[in-house]
Amino acid sequence: MSRPIAERPTNYGAVGATAHFDFHRFPPKGFEVVQRRARIGHGRSRYEAAIAALRTWKVQRLSGIEIDVMGTEEGTVYRPVGFEGQEATRAASIEPQQTFGPDGEPFLQPGDSVDQRIRVAGVTFHAPMRVIAVEEEATSHGVILGSLDGHPLAGEERFTIEIAEDESVFLHFRAIVRNQAWWARAAAPIADAVRRRHHERFMDVLRSIDVP
């Protein structure tokens, strides 16, 4: 019997790699680097709505991915991996605090695990991930997700919502990824196409979400 998702380890070793400022120069062997940046709107309201969508899994859900969340247990402390230097993942211990989006949905927290269910040609694939870190700055807000045992791919995704001085709002998406399951490697062109399609949908969703 497989382990509960909340107890599974990551299925890649470079945890926190996408937080490093030059991660794209030295990716782990066998991993593809993905970088996308797109303007998703304008204004503080768009920025805050995009953050809420990112922190409540709405980005994934509106992209066609079904989500089951396993939050961190109350009173636990999660220690994300950190780097020294620029764009470091927060290395301090983080005690989960319950915060909510404008519609009352709880915000994801570091240490939360999620079972993503992706349907392809009538077949459902499970893609479990964990929240590695949440990065909050004055003009940006980021979430790093890492793949867990049982995910058909291996790697990490970093979503960062940024607001510029002119209040243009951007999504900066970074990832390192490789096909992990034998069938994903055997059907690499199909697996890669599905992955790229969802990356494009992430951008489209954040452009189209309602703004108060």
Coordinates of C-alpha atoms in Angstrom, one line a residue:
M1 CA 0.0 0.0 0.0
S2 CA 1.4 3.4 -1.0
R3 CA 2.3 6.0 1.7
P4 CA -0.1 8.8 2.5
I5 CA 0.7 11.8 0.3
A6 CA 1.5 14.0 3.4
E7 CA 4.2 11.5 4.4
R8 CA 5.9 11.1 1.0
P9 CA 9.3 12.6 0.2
T10 CA 10.1 14.7 -2.8
N11 CA 11.2 12.6 -5.9
Y12 CA 14.0 15.0 -6.8
G13 CA 17.1 16.1 -4.8
A14 CA 17.5 19.8 -5.7
V15 CA 14.7 21.0 -3.4
G16 CA 14.6 24.8 -3.5
A17 CA 16.7 25.1 -6.7
T18 CA 14.2 27.5 -8.4
A19 CA 14.7 30.0 -5.7
H20 CA 18.4 30.5 -6.6
F21 CA 18.9 33.6 -8.8
D22 CA 21.0 31.7 -11.5
F23 CA 19.2 28.3 -11.2
H24 CA 18.9 28.1 -15.0
R25 CA 22.7 28.1 -15.5
F26 CA 23.3 24.9 -13.5
P27 CA 20.2 22.7 -13.6
P28 CA 20.4 19.2 -12.1
K29 CA 21.6 16.7 -14.6
G30 CA 18.7 15.4 -16.8
F31 CA 16.3 18.3 -15.9
E32 CA 14.9 20.7 -18.4
V33 CA 14.7 24.4 -17.4
V34 CA 11.4 26.3 -18.1
Q35 CA 11.1 30.0 -17.7
R36 CA 8.1 32.1 -18.7
R37 CA 7.2 35.7 -17.9
A38 CA 3.9 37.2 -19.0
R39 CA 1.9 40.4 -18.3
I40 CA -1.4 39.4 -16.7
G41 CA -2.9 42.8 -16.1
H42 CA -2.6 46.1 -14.3
G43 CA -3.3 47.6 -10.9
R44 CA -3.1 46.7 -7.3
S45 CA -6.5 44.9 -7.4
R46 CA -5.2 42.6 -10.2
Y47 CA -2.1 42.0 -8.2
E48 CA -4.0 41.0 -5.1
A49 CA -6.5 38.9 -7.0
A50 CA -3.6 37.0 -8.7
I51 CA -2.0 36.4 -5.3
A52 CA -5.3 35.0 -3.9
A53 CA -5.7 32.7 -6.9
L54 CA -2.1 31.5 -6.4
R55 CA -2.5 30.9 -2.7
T56 CA -5.8 29.0 -3.0
W57 CA -4.9 26.6 -5.8
K58 CA -7.3 28.5 -8.1
V59 CA -4.6 28.7 -10.8
Q60 CA -4.5 24.9 -11.0
R61 CA -8.2 24.3 -10.6
L62 CA -9.1 26.8 -13.4
S63 CA -6.5 25.2 -15.6
G64 CA -8.4 21.9 -15.5
I65 CA -6.5 20.2 -12.6
E66 CA -8.5 18.6 -9.8
I67 CA -7.1 19.3 -6.4
D68 CA -7.2 17.6 -3.0
V69 CA -5.3 19.5 -0.3
M70 CA -3.7 17.9 2.8
G71 CA -2.7 20.9 5.0
T72 CA 0.0 20.9 7.6
E73 CA -1.1 19.8 11.1
E74 CA -1.9 22.5 13.6
G75 CA 1.1 23.3 15.8
T76 CA 3.7 21.8 13.4
V77 CA 6.7 23.8 12.2
Y78 CA 8.0 23.5 8.7
R79 CA 11.6 24.3 7.8
P80 CA 12.0 25.0 4.1
V81 CA 15.3 24.5 2.3
G82 CA 17.2 27.8 1.9
F83 CA 20.1 29.3 0.0
E84 CA 22.5 32.0 0.9
G85 CA 22.5 35.1 -1.3
Q86 CA 20.0 36.6 -3.7
E87 CA 16.4 35.3 -4.0
A88 CA 16.8 32.9 -1.1
T89 CA 14.0 30.6 -0.1
R90 CA 13.0 31.5 3.4
A91 CA 15.2 29.4 5.7
A92 CA 13.5 30.3 8.9
S93 CA 11.1 28.0 10.6
I94 CA 7.5 28.7 9.7
E95 CA 4.6 27.9 11.9
P96 CA 1.4 27.5 9.8
Q97 CA -1.0 30.4 10.3
Q98 CA -4.6 30.2 9.0
T99 CA -5.1 33.0 6.5
F100 CA -7.9 33.2 3.9
G101 CA -8.6 34.6 0.5
P102 CA -11.5 37.1 -0.2
D103 CA -13.9 34.2 -0.8
G104 CA -13.1 32.6 2.5
E105 CA -10.9 29.8 1.1
P106 CA -7.8 29.1 3.2
F107 CA -4.4 30.1 1.8
L108 CA -1.9 27.3 1.1
Q109 CA 1.1 27.3 3.6
P110 CA 4.6 25.8 3.4
G111 CA 4.5 22.1 4.1
D112 CA 1.0 21.6 2.7
S113 CA 0.7 18.6 0.3
V114 CA -1.7 18.3 -2.6
D115 CA -2.9 15.5 -4.8
Q116 CA -3.4 16.8 -8.3
R117 CA -5.5 14.8 -10.7
I118 CA -5.0 15.4 -14.4
R119 CA -7.2 13.9 -17.0
V120 CA -5.7 13.0 -20.4
A121 CA -7.7 11.1 -23.1
G122 CA -10.1 9.9 -20.4
V123 CA -7.4 8.6 -18.1
T124 CA -6.7 10.2 -14.7
F125 CA -3.2 10.7 -13.5
H126 CA -2.2 11.5 -10.0
A127 CA 0.5 14.2 -9.5
P128 CA 1.2 14.8 -5.8
M129 CA 3.2 17.9 -4.8
R130 CA 4.2 19.9 -1.7
V131 CA 4.5 23.5 -1.0
I132 CA 8.2 24.0 -0.5
A133 CA 8.1 27.8 0.4
V134 CA 6.0 30.9 0.2
E135 CA 7.9 34.1 -0.6
E136 CA 6.3 37.5 0.4
E137 CA 8.0 40.8 -0.6
A138 CA 6.7 44.3 -0.9
T139 CA 6.2 44.1 -4.7
S140 CA 6.2 40.3 -5.3
H141 CA 4.6 37.1 -4.0
G142 CA 5.9 33.6 -4.8
V143 CA 5.0 30.0 -4.2
I144 CA 7.4 27.1 -4.8
L145 CA 5.9 23.6 -5.4
G146 CA 7.9 20.3 -5.4
S147 CA 6.9 17.0 -6.8
L148 CA 6.5 14.0 -4.5
D149 CA 6.9 10.2 -4.9
G150 CA 4.2 9.0 -7.2
H151 CA 4.3 12.0 -9.5
P152 CA 4.9 11.1 -13.2
L153 CA 7.3 14.0 -13.4
A154 CA 10.1 15.1 -11.1
G155 CA 11.0 18.7 -10.4
E156 CA 9.9 22.0 -9.0
E157 CA 7.7 24.9 -10.0
R158 CA 8.0 28.5 -8.8
F159 CA 5.2 31.0 -9.4
T160 CA 6.0 34.6 -8.7
I161 CA 3.4 37.4 -9.0
E162 CA 5.1 40.8 -9.5
I163 CA 3.9 44.4 -9.6
A164 CA 6.0 47.0 -11.4
E165 CA 6.3 50.7 -10.6
D166 CA 3.7 51.5 -13.3
E167 CA 1.4 48.9 -11.6
S168 CA 1.7 46.4 -14.5
V169 CA 1.3 42.9 -13.1
F170 CA 3.4 39.9 -14.2
L171 CA 3.6 36.2 -13.6
H172 CA 7.1 34.8 -13.7
F173 CA 7.1 31.0 -13.9
R174 CA 10.2 28.9 -13.3
A175 CA 10.6 25.2 -13.3
I176 CA 13.0 22.3 -13.5
V177 CA 11.4 19.1 -14.8
R178 CA 12.1 15.7 -16.2
N179 CA 9.9 12.7 -17.0
Q180 CA 10.0 10.3 -14.0
A181 CA 7.6 7.5 -14.5
W182 CA 8.6 4.8 -17.1
W183 CA 5.5 5.5 -19.1
A184 CA 6.1 9.2 -19.1
R185 CA 9.6 8.6 -20.4
A186 CA 8.3 6.2 -23.0
A187 CA 5.6 8.7 -24.1
A188 CA 7.8 11.8 -23.7
P189 CA 6.3 13.8 -26.6
I190 CA 2.8 13.4 -25.2
A191 CA 3.9 14.1 -21.6
D192 CA 5.8 17.2 -22.7
A193 CA 2.9 18.5 -24.7
V194 CA 0.5 18.1 -21.7
R195 CA 2.9 19.9 -19.4
R196 CA 3.4 22.8 -21.8
R197 CA -0.4 23.1 -22.3
H198 CA -0.9 23.5 -18.5
H199 CA 2.0 26.1 -18.3
E200 CA 0.2 28.2 -20.9
R201 CA -3.1 27.8 -19.1
F202 CA -1.6 29.1 -15.9
M203 CA -0.8 32.4 -17.7
D204 CA -4.3 32.5 -19.3
V205 CA -6.1 31.9 -16.0
L206 CA -4.4 34.8 -14.2
R207 CA -5.2 37.1 -17.0
S208 CA -8.9 36.1 -16.9
I209 CA -9.7 35.9 -13.1
D210 CA -12.3 38.4 -11.8
V211 CA -11.0 41.5 -10.1
P212 CA -13.1 43.3 -7.5

